[in-house]
Amino acid sequence: MSVELPMFDISKPLNESSLTSLQDACKEWGFFYVTNHGISGDMYQKLRRFSGGIFGLGDEEKMKMGASNYTPRFIASPFFESLRVSGPDFYASAKSSIEAFSDQVTDEEFSELMKEYGEKMTELCEKIMKAILSSFGDDLHHKYYKSEFGNCHGYFRINNYTIPLEQDHQEDDVDLLEGLGMHTDMSCITIVDQDDIGGLQVRTRDGIGLMDINPKDGALVVNVGDLLHAWTNGRLRSSQHRVVLKRHSFVGNRFSLAFFWCFEDQKVVFAPDEVVRSGEGGRVFRSFKCGDYLRFRESNEKGKFEKVGHTVEDFARTEDRN
Ligand SMILES: O=C(O)CCC(=O)C(=O)O
Ligand SMILES: [Fe+2]
């Protein structure tokens, strides 16, 4: 079963009814789509081509990128590998990944492309965040955008999902493989560009069901992460989600780009009083330093990006969920 999420044209200001439906989608699903986002098909194709070239290299070559830039298969899952490019200097980050094995011309072209993409996505996150704040009314965007979100930064992962050949020969009846296990994102917001294979699934609010988030032509998927969940006192949902690969309908690779927009490490996350007051009940998250939460997640085997074990709920929630 798939969920019909609303779609927002982000190239123009959202009207009242769109803002209401944006707020509702963030509460119910923590997911929605945006269109007219400024990432051209041409740029996407270039990114995909370049990345394909890198993922096609041998493991030994890819490991030269270093553990902070490249996650090989069998870390998150046997079917997932990922290349990370970090801002604000996307150019330098990309260059440091590939200079160990490519020539200078390729280096520059690749790094330039990553910089262009990273900066466009940063701008897009800023626009989306302003729309989300506006959806609370009360002039929240003018009051808090700059002071609270003004130092946010982004990084992205280029993800390659494949089913190794040897798996195809196994005589088991498992048709659904987990490409990326159930998790919540450690971001304020995440923007996902998935190709047309599909497989992204979100947990329903009751914690039982799972719904497909289908790829839509020309649209990007946006989701709320743990940091915004805490900053809104739990009002916006940071939903558990995962990626499944349906073996018998799966041909070739699944390619996706996930851009994470986060508070700076030093930032103290604390929901403003009016956000708390206009919700139900009282304050349920204590204040915490963003970097401390990231370290908490990273030090927990189960809490790493690929698994749901410990999230911001365990780290900073002071009251049980009702
Ligand atoms: O590959 C996807 O579609 C989603 C990836 C994702 O959820 C993540 O990287 O956090
Ligand atoms: Fe995610």
Short mmCIF file of C-alpha atoms and ligand atoms in Angstrom, two decimals:
data_model
loop_
_atom_site.label_atom_id
_atom_site.label_comp_id
_atom_site.label_asym_id
_atom_site.label_seq_id
_atom_site.Cartn_x
_atom_site.Cartn_y
_atom_site.Cartn_z
CA MET A 1 0.00 0.00 0.00
CA SER A 2 1.25 3.45 -0.77
CA VAL A 3 0.60 6.78 0.87
CA GLU A 4 -0.60 9.78 -1.14
CA LEU A 5 1.50 12.59 0.21
CA PRO A 6 0.82 16.21 -0.73
CA MET A 7 3.07 17.92 -3.25
CA PHE A 8 4.19 21.53 -2.93
CA ASP A 9 5.47 23.84 -5.64
CA ILE A 10 8.37 25.31 -3.72
CA SER A 11 9.24 27.94 -6.35
CA LYS A 12 6.54 30.26 -5.00
CA PRO A 13 5.22 31.17 -1.55
CA LEU A 14 2.67 28.66 -0.22
CA ASN A 15 -0.86 29.95 0.35
CA GLU A 16 -2.82 29.40 3.56
CA SER A 17 -4.39 26.12 2.52
CA SER A 18 -1.05 24.72 1.31
CA LEU A 19 0.56 25.70 4.61
CA THR A 20 -2.19 23.87 6.47
CA SER A 21 -1.70 20.76 4.39
CA LEU A 22 2.10 21.02 4.84
CA GLN A 23 1.67 21.16 8.62
CA ASP A 24 -0.75 18.22 8.53
CA ALA A 25 1.62 16.11 6.40
CA CYS A 26 4.53 16.84 8.77
CA LYS A 27 2.43 15.77 11.74
CA GLU A 28 0.87 12.70 10.23
CA TRP A 29 3.71 11.34 8.10
CA GLY A 30 6.75 13.55 8.53
CA PHE A 31 7.01 13.24 4.73
CA PHE A 32 5.87 15.26 1.70
CA TYR A 33 6.95 16.03 -1.89
CA VAL A 34 8.30 19.23 -3.43
CA THR A 35 8.30 20.19 -7.11
CA ASN A 36 9.96 23.00 -9.06
CA HIS A 37 12.93 22.51 -6.78
CA GLY A 38 15.59 23.76 -9.16
CA ILE A 39 17.53 20.51 -9.64
CA SER A 40 17.49 19.98 -13.39
CA GLY A 41 17.18 16.58 -15.03
CA ASP A 42 20.48 17.30 -16.69
CA MET A 43 22.27 17.81 -13.39
CA TYR A 44 20.71 14.66 -11.96
CA GLN A 45 21.82 12.62 -14.99
CA LYS A 46 25.36 13.95 -14.72
CA LEU A 47 25.47 13.15 -11.03
CA ARG A 48 24.19 9.69 -11.66
CA ARG A 49 26.68 9.05 -14.44
CA PHE A 50 29.67 10.23 -12.44
CA SER A 51 28.61 8.35 -9.33
CA GLY A 52 28.01 5.21 -11.39
CA GLY A 53 31.60 5.43 -12.57
CA ILE A 54 32.83 5.54 -8.98
CA PHE A 55 30.57 2.77 -7.67
CA GLY A 56 31.72 0.65 -10.61
CA LEU A 57 35.31 0.67 -9.39
CA GLY A 58 36.80 -2.22 -7.47
CA ASP A 59 36.44 -2.33 -3.68
CA GLU A 60 40.10 -1.63 -3.13
CA GLU A 61 39.94 1.59 -5.13
CA LYS A 62 36.77 2.72 -3.40
CA MET A 63 38.24 2.10 0.05
CA LYS A 64 40.91 4.68 -0.79
CA MET A 65 38.24 7.34 -0.28
CA GLY A 66 38.42 6.72 3.49
CA ALA A 67 35.79 5.62 5.97
CA SER A 68 34.32 9.08 6.46
CA ASN A 69 33.70 9.51 2.72
CA TYR A 70 32.74 6.02 1.63
CA THR A 71 30.55 3.40 3.31
CA PRO A 72 31.13 0.02 1.63
CA ARG A 73 28.58 -2.77 1.41
CA PHE A 74 27.94 -4.84 4.55
CA ILE A 75 28.07 -1.88 6.95
CA ALA A 76 24.47 -0.66 6.68
CA SER A 77 23.38 -3.72 4.71
CA PRO A 78 24.90 -6.13 2.17
CA PHE A 79 23.07 -4.23 -0.57
CA PHE A 80 23.98 -0.65 0.25
CA GLU A 81 27.06 1.44 -0.43
CA SER A 82 27.31 5.17 -0.10
CA LEU A 83 29.51 8.13 -0.89
CA ARG A 84 29.33 11.14 1.43
CA VAL A 85 29.97 14.74 0.41
CA SER A 86 29.98 17.33 3.20
CA GLY A 87 29.33 21.07 3.19
CA PRO A 88 29.86 23.88 3.46
CA ASP A 89 32.86 23.28 1.17
CA PHE A 90 31.34 20.57 -1.01
CA TYR A 91 34.09 21.05 -3.57
CA ALA A 92 36.89 20.22 -1.13
CA SER A 93 34.99 17.31 0.35
CA ALA A 94 34.34 15.72 -3.06
CA LYS A 95 37.90 16.31 -4.18
CA SER A 96 39.36 14.69 -1.08
CA SER A 97 37.28 11.58 -1.82
CA ILE A 98 38.33 10.96 -5.36
CA GLU A 99 41.77 12.44 -5.76
CA ALA A 100 43.35 9.21 -4.57
CA PHE A 101 42.39 7.43 -7.77
CA SER A 102 41.34 9.83 -10.51
CA ASP A 103 43.06 12.32 -12.77
CA GLN A 104 42.94 16.05 -12.23
CA VAL A 105 40.43 16.87 -14.96
CA THR A 106 37.92 14.32 -13.65
CA ASP A 107 38.58 15.50 -10.11
CA GLU A 108 37.69 19.04 -10.97
CA GLU A 109 34.62 18.26 -13.01
CA PHE A 110 33.27 15.93 -10.33
CA SER A 111 34.01 18.31 -7.47
CA GLU A 112 32.46 21.24 -9.34
CA LEU A 113 29.28 19.23 -9.91
CA MET A 114 29.10 18.22 -6.24
CA LYS A 115 29.56 21.83 -5.20
CA GLU A 116 26.78 22.99 -7.51
CA TYR A 117 24.44 20.27 -6.24
CA GLY A 118 25.33 20.83 -2.57
CA GLU A 119 24.75 24.55 -2.80
CA LYS A 120 21.45 24.21 -4.68
CA MET A 121 20.21 21.71 -2.10
CA THR A 122 21.29 23.98 0.76
CA GLU A 123 19.22 26.79 -0.75
CA LEU A 124 16.30 24.44 -1.19
CA CYS A 125 16.48 23.36 2.45
CA GLU A 126 16.41 26.99 3.52
CA LYS A 127 13.24 27.58 1.48
CA ILE A 128 11.56 24.43 2.79
CA MET A 129 12.46 25.22 6.39
CA LYS A 130 10.96 28.70 6.04
CA ALA A 131 7.76 27.16 4.66
CA ILE A 132 7.60 24.67 7.54
CA LEU A 133 8.04 27.46 10.09
CA SER A 134 5.37 29.54 8.34
CA SER A 135 3.00 26.59 8.61
CA PHE A 136 2.93 27.15 12.40
CA GLY A 137 1.55 30.67 11.81
CA ASP A 138 2.40 33.19 14.55
CA ASP A 139 5.14 34.72 12.46
CA LEU A 140 7.44 31.89 13.51
CA HIS A 141 9.51 32.15 10.38
CA HIS A 142 10.44 35.79 10.92
CA LYS A 143 11.05 35.26 14.57
CA TYR A 144 13.13 32.11 14.50
CA TYR A 145 14.49 31.30 11.06
CA LYS A 146 17.67 33.31 11.29
CA SER A 147 18.43 32.92 14.98
CA GLU A 148 17.70 29.19 15.17
CA PHE A 149 18.35 27.85 11.67
CA GLY A 150 20.77 30.45 10.34
CA ASN A 151 23.85 28.27 10.96
CA CYS A 152 22.47 25.00 9.65
CA HIS A 153 24.72 23.05 7.33
CA GLY A 154 24.21 20.19 4.93
CA TYR A 155 25.84 17.04 3.69
CA PHE A 156 24.65 14.43 1.26
CA ARG A 157 24.97 10.75 0.59
CA ILE A 158 24.96 9.24 -2.85
CA ASN A 159 23.49 5.79 -2.38
CA ASN A 160 23.89 2.75 -4.57
CA TYR A 161 21.68 -0.27 -3.85
CA THR A 162 22.55 -3.54 -5.55
CA ILE A 163 21.69 -7.16 -5.03
CA PRO A 164 24.93 -9.12 -5.30
CA LEU A 165 24.77 -11.92 -7.84
CA GLU A 166 25.43 -14.67 -5.33
CA GLN A 167 22.23 -13.63 -3.55
CA ASP A 168 20.27 -14.32 -6.71
CA HIS A 169 21.33 -17.92 -6.63
CA GLN A 170 20.27 -18.59 -3.09
CA GLU A 171 17.37 -20.97 -2.93
CA ASP A 172 15.32 -19.14 -0.37
CA ASP A 173 11.92 -17.62 -0.77
CA VAL A 174 12.76 -14.18 0.50
CA ASP A 175 11.63 -11.70 -2.10
CA LEU A 176 11.95 -8.56 -0.02
CA LEU A 177 15.46 -7.54 0.97
CA GLU A 178 16.19 -4.65 3.28
CA GLY A 179 18.47 -2.25 1.39
CA LEU A 180 18.58 0.18 4.31
CA GLY A 181 17.16 -0.82 7.68
CA MET A 182 14.47 1.04 9.59
CA HIS A 183 15.79 4.34 10.95
CA THR A 184 15.06 7.96 11.69
CA ASP A 185 17.26 10.70 10.28
CA MET A 186 19.57 12.75 12.50
CA SER A 187 18.76 15.94 10.58
CA CYS A 188 16.37 18.87 10.78
CA ILE A 189 15.10 17.93 7.33
CA THR A 190 16.23 15.46 4.68
CA ILE A 191 15.58 15.66 0.95
CA VAL A 192 15.63 12.41 -0.98
CA ASP A 193 15.88 12.04 -4.73
CA GLN A 194 14.98 8.43 -5.45
CA ASP A 195 15.00 6.97 -8.94
CA ASP A 196 11.98 5.22 -10.43
CA ILE A 197 12.59 1.81 -8.81
CA GLY A 198 10.89 2.74 -5.52
CA GLY A 199 11.28 0.89 -2.25
CA LEU A 200 11.18 3.75 0.26
CA GLN A 201 8.72 2.92 3.05
CA VAL A 202 7.47 4.86 6.06
CA ARG A 203 6.00 3.53 9.30
CA THR A 204 2.47 4.58 10.11
CA ARG A 205 1.86 6.51 13.32
CA ASP A 206 0.49 3.50 15.14
CA GLY A 207 3.96 1.93 14.72
CA ILE A 208 2.51 -1.13 13.01
CA GLY A 209 1.90 -0.42 9.32
CA LEU A 210 4.33 0.37 6.53
CA MET A 211 3.46 2.45 3.49
CA ASP A 212 5.33 2.88 0.21
CA ILE A 213 6.46 6.35 -0.75
CA ASN A 214 6.34 6.08 -4.51
CA PRO A 215 8.69 7.95 -6.79
CA LYS A 216 6.97 10.85 -8.58
CA ASP A 217 8.34 12.37 -11.75
CA GLY A 218 10.06 15.66 -11.10
CA ALA A 219 9.38 15.58 -7.36
CA LEU A 220 11.74 15.23 -4.43
CA VAL A 221 10.77 13.58 -1.14
CA VAL A 222 11.26 15.67 2.00
CA ASN A 223 11.19 14.28 5.53
CA VAL A 224 11.44 15.67 9.04
CA GLY A 225 14.43 14.46 11.06
CA ASP A 226 15.05 14.02 14.78
CA LEU A 227 16.43 17.52 15.33
CA LEU A 228 13.31 19.28 14.03
CA HIS A 229 11.15 16.75 15.86
CA ALA A 230 12.77 17.82 19.13
CA TRP A 231 12.78 21.52 18.21
CA THR A 232 9.01 21.36 17.62
CA ASN A 233 8.50 19.56 20.94
CA GLY A 234 7.56 16.40 19.08
CA ARG A 235 4.80 18.07 17.06
CA LEU A 236 6.36 17.28 13.69
CA ARG A 237 7.06 13.60 13.18
CA SER A 238 10.54 12.21 12.58
CA SER A 239 9.23 8.99 11.09
CA GLN A 240 10.89 5.64 10.93
CA HIS A 241 11.57 4.65 7.35
CA ARG A 242 13.55 2.11 5.37
CA VAL A 243 14.37 1.03 1.83
CA VAL A 244 13.33 -2.39 0.55
CA LEU A 245 14.45 -4.08 -2.64
CA LYS A 246 11.97 -6.38 -4.26
CA ARG A 247 14.22 -9.04 -5.64
CA HIS A 248 12.09 -10.33 -8.46
CA SER A 249 11.25 -6.95 -9.88
CA PHE A 250 14.68 -5.51 -9.28
CA VAL A 251 16.87 -4.97 -12.28
CA GLY A 252 20.26 -3.29 -12.01
CA ASN A 253 20.85 -0.70 -9.33
CA ARG A 254 18.70 1.58 -7.26
CA PHE A 255 20.25 5.02 -7.07
CA SER A 256 19.32 7.74 -4.59
CA LEU A 257 20.63 10.99 -3.22
CA ALA A 258 19.86 11.97 0.36
CA PHE A 259 20.64 15.50 1.52
CA PHE A 260 20.68 16.07 5.29
CA TRP A 261 20.30 19.59 6.66
CA CYS A 262 21.36 19.82 10.30
CA PHE A 263 21.95 22.21 13.16
CA GLU A 264 25.57 23.03 13.91
CA ASP A 265 27.17 20.84 16.61
CA GLN A 266 27.23 23.64 19.18
CA LYS A 267 23.55 24.46 18.80
CA VAL A 268 21.40 23.97 21.86
CA VAL A 269 18.11 22.45 20.72
CA PHE A 270 15.18 23.77 22.74
CA ALA A 271 11.62 24.21 21.50
CA PRO A 272 10.43 27.85 21.71
CA ASP A 273 7.70 28.48 24.27
CA GLU A 274 5.06 29.37 21.68
CA VAL A 275 5.64 26.11 19.82
CA VAL A 276 5.19 24.20 23.07
CA ARG A 277 2.18 26.26 24.14
CA SER A 278 0.28 25.93 20.88
CA GLY A 279 0.54 22.13 21.00
CA GLU A 280 -1.13 19.67 23.31
CA GLY A 281 0.31 19.18 26.79
CA GLY A 282 3.57 20.61 28.08
CA ARG A 283 7.22 20.51 27.17
CA VAL A 284 8.41 16.95 26.52
CA PHE A 285 12.01 17.43 25.35
CA ARG A 286 14.78 18.76 27.57
CA SER A 287 17.33 21.03 25.95
CA PHE A 288 20.38 19.32 24.50
CA LYS A 289 23.42 20.13 22.44
CA CYS A 290 23.11 18.87 18.89
CA GLY A 291 26.65 17.43 18.84
CA ASP A 292 25.97 15.47 22.04
CA TYR A 293 22.99 13.82 20.40
CA LEU A 294 24.96 12.91 17.28
CA ARG A 295 27.67 11.34 19.48
CA PHE A 296 25.01 9.47 21.46
CA ARG A 297 23.68 7.98 18.21
CA GLU A 298 27.10 7.15 16.89
CA SER A 299 28.23 5.48 20.10
CA ASN A 300 25.21 3.22 20.08
CA GLU A 301 25.65 0.30 17.74
CA LYS A 302 21.90 0.13 17.33
CA GLY A 303 21.44 3.86 16.98
CA LYS A 304 23.55 4.37 13.89
CA PHE A 305 21.92 5.69 10.76
CA GLU A 306 20.94 2.31 9.52
CA LYS A 307 19.02 1.04 12.54
CA VAL A 308 16.40 2.28 14.92
CA GLY A 309 17.62 1.66 18.40
CA HIS A 310 18.17 4.88 20.24
CA THR A 311 16.78 8.08 18.85
CA VAL A 312 16.17 11.57 20.15
CA GLU A 313 13.13 10.11 21.96
CA ASP A 314 15.45 8.05 24.15
CA PHE A 315 18.04 10.79 24.44
CA ALA A 316 16.07 13.87 25.36
CA ARG A 317 12.40 13.08 25.88
CA THR A 318 11.36 13.76 29.45
CA GLU A 319 7.83 12.41 29.33
CA ASP A 320 6.32 9.24 28.00
CA ARG A 321 4.46 9.44 24.76
CA ASN A 322 0.71 9.44 25.16
O1 LIG B 1 17.57 5.79 -0.48
C1 LIG B 1 16.53 6.31 -0.08
O2 LIG B 1 15.53 6.41 -0.79
C2 LIG B 1 16.42 6.84 1.32
C3 LIG B 1 17.71 6.86 2.07
C4 LIG B 1 17.56 7.25 3.49
O3 LIG B 1 16.54 7.13 4.10
C5 LIG B 1 18.74 7.80 4.18
O4 LIG B 1 19.83 7.81 3.60
O5 LIG B 1 18.60 8.24 5.34
FE FE B 2 16.67 8.23 6.01
#
